[in-house]
Structures are given as structure tokens and as C-alpha cells.
Short mmCIF file of C-alpha atoms in Angstrom, two decimals:
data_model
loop_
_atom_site.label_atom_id
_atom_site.label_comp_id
_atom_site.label_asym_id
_atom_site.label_seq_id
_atom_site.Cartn_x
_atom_site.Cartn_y
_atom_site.Cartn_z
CA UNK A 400 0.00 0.00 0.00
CA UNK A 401 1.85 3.45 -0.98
CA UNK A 402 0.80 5.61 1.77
CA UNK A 403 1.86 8.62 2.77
CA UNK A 404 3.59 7.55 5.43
CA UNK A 405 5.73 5.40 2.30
CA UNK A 406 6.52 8.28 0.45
CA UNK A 407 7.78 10.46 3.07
CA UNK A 408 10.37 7.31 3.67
CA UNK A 409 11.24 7.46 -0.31
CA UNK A 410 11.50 11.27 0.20
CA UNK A 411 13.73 10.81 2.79
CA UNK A 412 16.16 8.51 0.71
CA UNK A 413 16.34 11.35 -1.78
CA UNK A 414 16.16 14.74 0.02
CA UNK A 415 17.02 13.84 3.63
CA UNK A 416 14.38 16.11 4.96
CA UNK A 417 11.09 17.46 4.47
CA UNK A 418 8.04 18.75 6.17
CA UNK A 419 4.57 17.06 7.22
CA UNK A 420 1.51 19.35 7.56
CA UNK A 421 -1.36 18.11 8.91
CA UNK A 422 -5.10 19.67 9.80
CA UNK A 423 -5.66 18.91 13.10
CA UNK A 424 -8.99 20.57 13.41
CA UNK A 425 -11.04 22.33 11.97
CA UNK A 426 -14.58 25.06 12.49
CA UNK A 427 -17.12 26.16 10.40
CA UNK A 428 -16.86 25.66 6.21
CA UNK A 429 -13.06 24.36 5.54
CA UNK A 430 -11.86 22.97 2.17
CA UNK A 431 -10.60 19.67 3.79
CA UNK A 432 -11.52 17.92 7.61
CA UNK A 433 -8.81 16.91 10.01
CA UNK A 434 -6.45 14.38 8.93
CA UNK A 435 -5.84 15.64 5.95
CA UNK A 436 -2.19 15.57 5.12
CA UNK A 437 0.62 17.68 2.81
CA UNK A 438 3.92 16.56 2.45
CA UNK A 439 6.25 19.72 1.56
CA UNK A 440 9.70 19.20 0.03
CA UNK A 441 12.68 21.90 0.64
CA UNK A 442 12.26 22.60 -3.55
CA UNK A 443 8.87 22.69 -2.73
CA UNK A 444 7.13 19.94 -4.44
CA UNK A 445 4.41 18.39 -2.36
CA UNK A 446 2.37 15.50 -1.86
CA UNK A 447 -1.11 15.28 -1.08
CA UNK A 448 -3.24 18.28 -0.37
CA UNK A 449 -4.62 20.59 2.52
CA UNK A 450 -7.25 22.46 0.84
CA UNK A 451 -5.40 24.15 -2.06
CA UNK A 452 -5.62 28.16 -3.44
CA UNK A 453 -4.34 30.68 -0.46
CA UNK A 454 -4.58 28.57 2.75
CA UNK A 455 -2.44 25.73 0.37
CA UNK A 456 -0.05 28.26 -0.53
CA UNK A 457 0.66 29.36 2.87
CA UNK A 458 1.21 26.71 4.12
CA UNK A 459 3.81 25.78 1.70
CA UNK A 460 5.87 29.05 2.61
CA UNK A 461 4.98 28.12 6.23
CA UNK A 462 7.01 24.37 5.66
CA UNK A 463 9.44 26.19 4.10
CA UNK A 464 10.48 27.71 7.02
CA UNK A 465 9.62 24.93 9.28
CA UNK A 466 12.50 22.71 6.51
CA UNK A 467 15.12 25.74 7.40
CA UNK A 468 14.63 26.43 11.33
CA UNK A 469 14.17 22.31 11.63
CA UNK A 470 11.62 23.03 14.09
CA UNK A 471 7.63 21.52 14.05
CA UNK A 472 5.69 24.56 14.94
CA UNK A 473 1.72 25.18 14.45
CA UNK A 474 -0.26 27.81 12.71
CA UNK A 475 -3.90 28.74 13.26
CA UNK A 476 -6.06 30.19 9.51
CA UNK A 477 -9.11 32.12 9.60
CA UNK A 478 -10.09 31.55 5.77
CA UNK A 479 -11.95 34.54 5.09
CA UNK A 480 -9.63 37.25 6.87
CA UNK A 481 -6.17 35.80 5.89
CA UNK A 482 -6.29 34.46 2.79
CA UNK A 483 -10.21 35.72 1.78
CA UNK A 484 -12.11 32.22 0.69
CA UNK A 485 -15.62 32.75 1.10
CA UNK A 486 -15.83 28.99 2.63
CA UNK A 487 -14.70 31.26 5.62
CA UNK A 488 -14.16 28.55 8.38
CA UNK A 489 -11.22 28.02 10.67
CA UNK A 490 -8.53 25.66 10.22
CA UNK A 491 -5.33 24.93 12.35
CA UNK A 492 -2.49 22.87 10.85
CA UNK A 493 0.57 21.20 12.84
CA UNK A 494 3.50 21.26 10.45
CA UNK A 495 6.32 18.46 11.22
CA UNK A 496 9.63 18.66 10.31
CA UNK A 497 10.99 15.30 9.53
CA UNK A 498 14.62 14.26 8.61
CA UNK A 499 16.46 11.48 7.81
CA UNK A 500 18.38 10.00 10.55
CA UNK A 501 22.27 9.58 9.93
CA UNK A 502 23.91 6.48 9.64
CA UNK A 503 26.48 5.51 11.31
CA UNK A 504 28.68 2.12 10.59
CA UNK A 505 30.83 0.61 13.45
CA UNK A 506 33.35 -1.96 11.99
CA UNK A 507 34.23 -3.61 15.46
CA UNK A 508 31.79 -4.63 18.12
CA UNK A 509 34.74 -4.69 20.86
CA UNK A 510 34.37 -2.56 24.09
CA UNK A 511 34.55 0.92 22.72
CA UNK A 512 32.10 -0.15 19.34
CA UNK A 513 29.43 -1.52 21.82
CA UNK A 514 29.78 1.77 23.88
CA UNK A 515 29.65 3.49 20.84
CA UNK A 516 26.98 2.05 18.85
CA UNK A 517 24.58 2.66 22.15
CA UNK A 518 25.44 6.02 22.87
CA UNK A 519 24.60 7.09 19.13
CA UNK A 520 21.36 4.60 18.88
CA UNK A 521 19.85 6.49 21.64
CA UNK A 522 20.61 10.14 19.94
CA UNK A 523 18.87 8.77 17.15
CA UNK A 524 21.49 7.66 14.74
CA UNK A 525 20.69 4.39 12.06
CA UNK A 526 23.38 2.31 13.49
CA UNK A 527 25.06 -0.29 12.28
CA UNK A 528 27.71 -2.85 13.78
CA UNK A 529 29.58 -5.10 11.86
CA UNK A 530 31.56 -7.77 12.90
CA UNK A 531 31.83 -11.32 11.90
CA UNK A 532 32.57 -12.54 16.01
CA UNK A 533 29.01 -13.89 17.16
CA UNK A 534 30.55 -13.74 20.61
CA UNK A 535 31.20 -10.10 20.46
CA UNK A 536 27.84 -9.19 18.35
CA UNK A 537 25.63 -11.41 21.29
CA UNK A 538 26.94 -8.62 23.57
CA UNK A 539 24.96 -5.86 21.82
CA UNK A 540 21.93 -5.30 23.80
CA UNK A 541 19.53 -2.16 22.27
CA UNK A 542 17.01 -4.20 19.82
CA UNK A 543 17.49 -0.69 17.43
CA UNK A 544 20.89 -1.47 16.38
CA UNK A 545 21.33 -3.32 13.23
CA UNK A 546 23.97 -6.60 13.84
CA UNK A 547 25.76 -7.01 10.49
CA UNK A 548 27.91 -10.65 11.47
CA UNK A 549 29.76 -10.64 8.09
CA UNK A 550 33.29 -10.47 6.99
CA UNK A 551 34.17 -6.85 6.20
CA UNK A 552 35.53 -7.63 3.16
CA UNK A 553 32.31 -9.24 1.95
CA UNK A 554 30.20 -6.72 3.15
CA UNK A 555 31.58 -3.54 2.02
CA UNK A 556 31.02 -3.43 -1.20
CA UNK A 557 26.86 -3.78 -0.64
CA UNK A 558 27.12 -0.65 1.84
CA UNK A 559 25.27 2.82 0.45
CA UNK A 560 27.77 5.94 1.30
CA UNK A 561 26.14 9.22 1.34
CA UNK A 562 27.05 12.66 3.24
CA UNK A 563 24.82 11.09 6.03
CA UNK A 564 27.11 8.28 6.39
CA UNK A 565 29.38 8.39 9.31
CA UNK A 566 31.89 5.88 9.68
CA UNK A 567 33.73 4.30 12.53
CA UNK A 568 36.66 2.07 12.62
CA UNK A 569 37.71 -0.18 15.46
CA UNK A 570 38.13 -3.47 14.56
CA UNK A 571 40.42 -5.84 16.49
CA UNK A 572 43.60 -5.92 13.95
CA UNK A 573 45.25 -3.07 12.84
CA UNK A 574 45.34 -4.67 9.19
CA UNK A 575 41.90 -5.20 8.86
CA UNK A 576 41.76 -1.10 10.44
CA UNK A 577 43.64 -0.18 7.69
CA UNK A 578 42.15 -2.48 4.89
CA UNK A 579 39.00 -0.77 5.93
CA UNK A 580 39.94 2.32 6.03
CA UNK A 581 41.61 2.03 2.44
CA UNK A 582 37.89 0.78 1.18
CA UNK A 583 35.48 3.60 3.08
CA UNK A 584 38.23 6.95 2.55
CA UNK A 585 37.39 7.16 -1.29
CA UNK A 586 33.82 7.05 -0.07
CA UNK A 587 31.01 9.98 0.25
CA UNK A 588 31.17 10.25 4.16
CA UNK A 589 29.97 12.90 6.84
CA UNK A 590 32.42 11.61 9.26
CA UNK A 591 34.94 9.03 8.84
CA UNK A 592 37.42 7.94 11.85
CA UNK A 593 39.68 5.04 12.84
CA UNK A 594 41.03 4.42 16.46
CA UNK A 595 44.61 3.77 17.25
CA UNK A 596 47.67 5.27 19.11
CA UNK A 597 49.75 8.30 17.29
CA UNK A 598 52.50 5.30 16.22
CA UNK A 599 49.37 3.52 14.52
CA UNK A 600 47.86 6.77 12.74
CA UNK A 601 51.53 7.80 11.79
CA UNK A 602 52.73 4.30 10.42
CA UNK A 603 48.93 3.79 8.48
CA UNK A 604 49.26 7.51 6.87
CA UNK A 605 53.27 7.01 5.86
CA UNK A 606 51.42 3.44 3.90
CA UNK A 607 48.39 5.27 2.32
CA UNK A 608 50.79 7.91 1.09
CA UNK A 609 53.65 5.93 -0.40
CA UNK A 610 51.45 3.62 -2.01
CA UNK A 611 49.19 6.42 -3.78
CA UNK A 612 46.32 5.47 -1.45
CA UNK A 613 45.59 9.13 -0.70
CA UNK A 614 47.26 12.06 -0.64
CA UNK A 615 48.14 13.43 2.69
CA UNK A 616 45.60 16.14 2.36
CA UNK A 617 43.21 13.39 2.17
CA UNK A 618 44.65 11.41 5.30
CA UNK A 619 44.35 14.34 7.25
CA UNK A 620 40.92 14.72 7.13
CA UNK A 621 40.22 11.59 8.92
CA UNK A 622 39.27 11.49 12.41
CA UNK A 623 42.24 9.41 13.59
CA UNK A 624 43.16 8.94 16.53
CA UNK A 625 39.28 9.17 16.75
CA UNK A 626 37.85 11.84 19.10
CA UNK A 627 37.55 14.83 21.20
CA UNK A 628 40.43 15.13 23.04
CA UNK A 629 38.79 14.71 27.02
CA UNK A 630 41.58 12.56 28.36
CA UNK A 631 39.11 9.57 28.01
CA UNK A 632 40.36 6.16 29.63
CA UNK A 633 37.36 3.67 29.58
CA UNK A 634 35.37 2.85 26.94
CA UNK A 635 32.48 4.46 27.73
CA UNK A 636 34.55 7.47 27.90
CA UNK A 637 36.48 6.75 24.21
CA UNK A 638 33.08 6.80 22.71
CA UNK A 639 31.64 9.65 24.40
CA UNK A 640 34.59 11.72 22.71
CA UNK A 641 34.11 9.85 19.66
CA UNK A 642 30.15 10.44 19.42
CA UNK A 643 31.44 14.43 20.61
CA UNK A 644 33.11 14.69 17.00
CA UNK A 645 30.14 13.20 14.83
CA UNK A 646 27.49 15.45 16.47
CA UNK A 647 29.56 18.14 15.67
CA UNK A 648 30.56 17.49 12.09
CA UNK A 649 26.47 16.53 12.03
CA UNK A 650 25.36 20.20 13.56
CA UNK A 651 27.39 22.04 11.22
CA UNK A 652 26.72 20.50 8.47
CA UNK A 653 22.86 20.90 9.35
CA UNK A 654 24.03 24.82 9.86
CA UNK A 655 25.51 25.52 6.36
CA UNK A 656 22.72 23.50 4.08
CA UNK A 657 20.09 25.52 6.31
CA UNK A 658 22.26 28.72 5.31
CA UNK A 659 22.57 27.74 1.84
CA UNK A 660 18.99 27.15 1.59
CA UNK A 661 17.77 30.31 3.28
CA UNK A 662 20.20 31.93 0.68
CA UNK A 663 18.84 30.43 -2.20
CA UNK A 664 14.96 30.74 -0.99
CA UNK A 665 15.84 34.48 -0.34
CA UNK A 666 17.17 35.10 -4.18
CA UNK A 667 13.78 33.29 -5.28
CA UNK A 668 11.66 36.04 -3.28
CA UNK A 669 13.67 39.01 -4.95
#
């Protein structure tokens, strides 16, 4: 059944965000009843309907706003005095903003990738743990993380990359690190990171260099040795300074497409 409720998911896939707007209720002589539903894109296409002419129109600038400020907010309509259709009722519409959560894959379900993969499961990243240890994996507890028990090297090549996709490495060998690393660095990523000591992050970048892996440029963007630096010690502590560094990379990232978009809506309205 393609509901609604279906193509805000395929939206999501696509756009990453958009904005539901729903009548809630309703007086006198309104277009539509409560429950009626809009879905408003940032480019703004929609889906579905609220009424159409003024109030319709309104609303769509109203989403628009809701998209940029990525804040759900509601907004009362008298139809006659605002937007003058003679059906004249009342109408009051909740409009939702609703994004696409980011995904986050953890190549090691060790100490620090089970702290990890919690701590960003319950702020609402798509997680992701993959390791091919069913000992390790049995350890995971939240039901919302998705267990990937696979080899890394068959699995990688199946796994979507976006500029959602943040991406943790912390397996238990520092070849399979690297070979990892070597796979996901070429890859569209938010975030990408690898644990290990200074030696380890020196030896790995003085390989990917040499052997025309990446440039150095390119190694130096990675988040390795992963983390905030907060003196952290156990593991719950590694990944609170590693989940630090995503939800900042993932707040200003938010910050400049809501810029650029408030830019480009702004040039529309001259």
C-alpha cells in the first residue's frame, strides 16, 4: 500500500528532509476535515493536499520555514480574513519537520564499538555494527541497532555511502583497520574515523601515502586517533569523545545546508 507515510520514507532517501503538515482541526466551512495531510519538500514539491488556493499556498511558505529552522511549529487560519475564501471557516495545521536519521557504521563490536553504537542509537542515529565474532555481536543489547555478522571484506562493497554516512573504525587488527579504512576513505562520508595510538595513525598515513592510497591532504581529514580530546580512559569514555566529533561534524553540516537554503529561498523572493 503506498501511503503517505511510504513516500515520506522514499522522500527521505532522496532529500534527507522534508516537512509534514497536517489539519488537526477544523470550524465552520473548511476545504478539507482533520487528517488531511501535505507533504512539503525543501524545492517545494508536495504530496497530497490541505485544501489548495491561499490557505495551500501558505502553508507551503509556512514548511518552508519549518524545513530551514528544523523546528515543528503550528499555525492557526481564519479563511476569510487571511487568505479571503468565502468557505470562511477556521482551520489549524501542525507542520512536522521530519529528517532522515544519519547512519552511522561501526566496523568492530569490541568494548569501545558496543559503547559506541549505544550512545549514538539512543541520539537517534541508524546504526550499524559489523563484525563477523558472534561472541562479540551477542553482547549488543539495544534491539534498534542493526547486527551485520559478516566479513568486512564481503560486506563492504553492498554498503550505500552518502554525506549522512558516518563511519567508525575499530576493529580488532590493525590490518583489517587499515584495509578498511583504504575501502570507506574514497567514499562519500559525513564523518569518517579510525582508532589507534599516534605510532598507529603515523605508520597507516606514511602506507596510504607511499602507495598512492591518498594524498596526505586526504589522510588528514580523517578522524584518527578518533575523538575529542577529554583525556578519556574507559570505553564508555572513548566513545563519548568519539560520538562528541560526529554530532559536531552533524550540527554544522545541518548549519551551512540551512544557510545555503535560506540563501537560495531568499534570491527566489527578490
Amino acid at each position: 500500500m503506498n501511503t503517505i507515510y511510504s513516500k515520506i520514507n522514499d522522500i527521505l532517501k532522496e532529500r534527507g528532509s522534508c516537512a509534514l503538515c497536517t489539519v488537526v482541526s477544523t470550524s465552520g466551512s473548511t476545504p478539507m476535515k482533520a487528517g488531511a495531510k501535505m507533504i512539503v519538500c525543501d524545492n517545494r514539491d508536495i504530496v497530497g493536499t490541505i485544501g489548495g488556493g491561499d490557505l495551500e499556498k501558505k502553508v507551503i511558505e509556512n514548511a518552508i520555514e519549518v524545513i530551514i529552522q528544523k523546528k515543528s511549529e503550528q499555525f492557526n487560519h481564519n479563511l476569510l480574513q487571511q487568505h479571503a475564501m468565502c468557505c470562511g471557516g477556521k482551520v489549524t495545521i501542525f507542520i512536522d519537520y521530519i529528517q532522515r536519521a544519519e547512519r552511522l557504521y561501526v566496523f568492530g563490536a569490541g568494548h569501545v564499538g558496543r559503547a559506541l553504537s549505544t550512545l549514538a542509537s539512543a541520539l537517534n542515529f541508524e546504526v550499524f555494527v559489523i563484525d563477523e565474532r558472534r561472541s562479540e555481536m551477542n553482547k549488543l543489547i539495544p534491539s534498534d541497532i542493526n547486527k551485520i555478522q559478516m566479513s568486512y571484506k564481503d560486506i563492504l562493497p553492498t554498503l550505500p555511502f552518502d554525506e549522512n554516512t558516518y563511519t567508525a573504525i575499530m576493529t580488532r587488527d590493525h590490518a583489517m583497520d587499515r584495509e578498511i579504512l583504504s575501502f570507506c576513505i574514497e567514499k562519500q562520508n559525513a564523518y569518517i574515523g579510525m582508532i589507534g595510538s599516534k605510532r598507529k595513525v603515523e605508520i597507516t598515513k606514511k602506507m596510504f601515502v607511499s602507495g598512492g592510497i591518498c594524498t596526505e591532504q586526504k589522510f588528514n581529514e580523517i578522524d584518527t586517533p578518533m575523538g575529542i580530546d577529554i583525556n578519556a580512559h574507559s570505553p564508555e569514555e572513548i566513545a563519548v569523545s568519539i560520538l562528541a566529533r560526529m554530532i559536531m561534524i552533524k550540527n554544522k553540516t545541518k548549519a551551512k545546508k540551512s544557510s545555503i537554503t535560506h540563501q537560495l529561498l531568499s534570491r527566489e523572493s527578490l
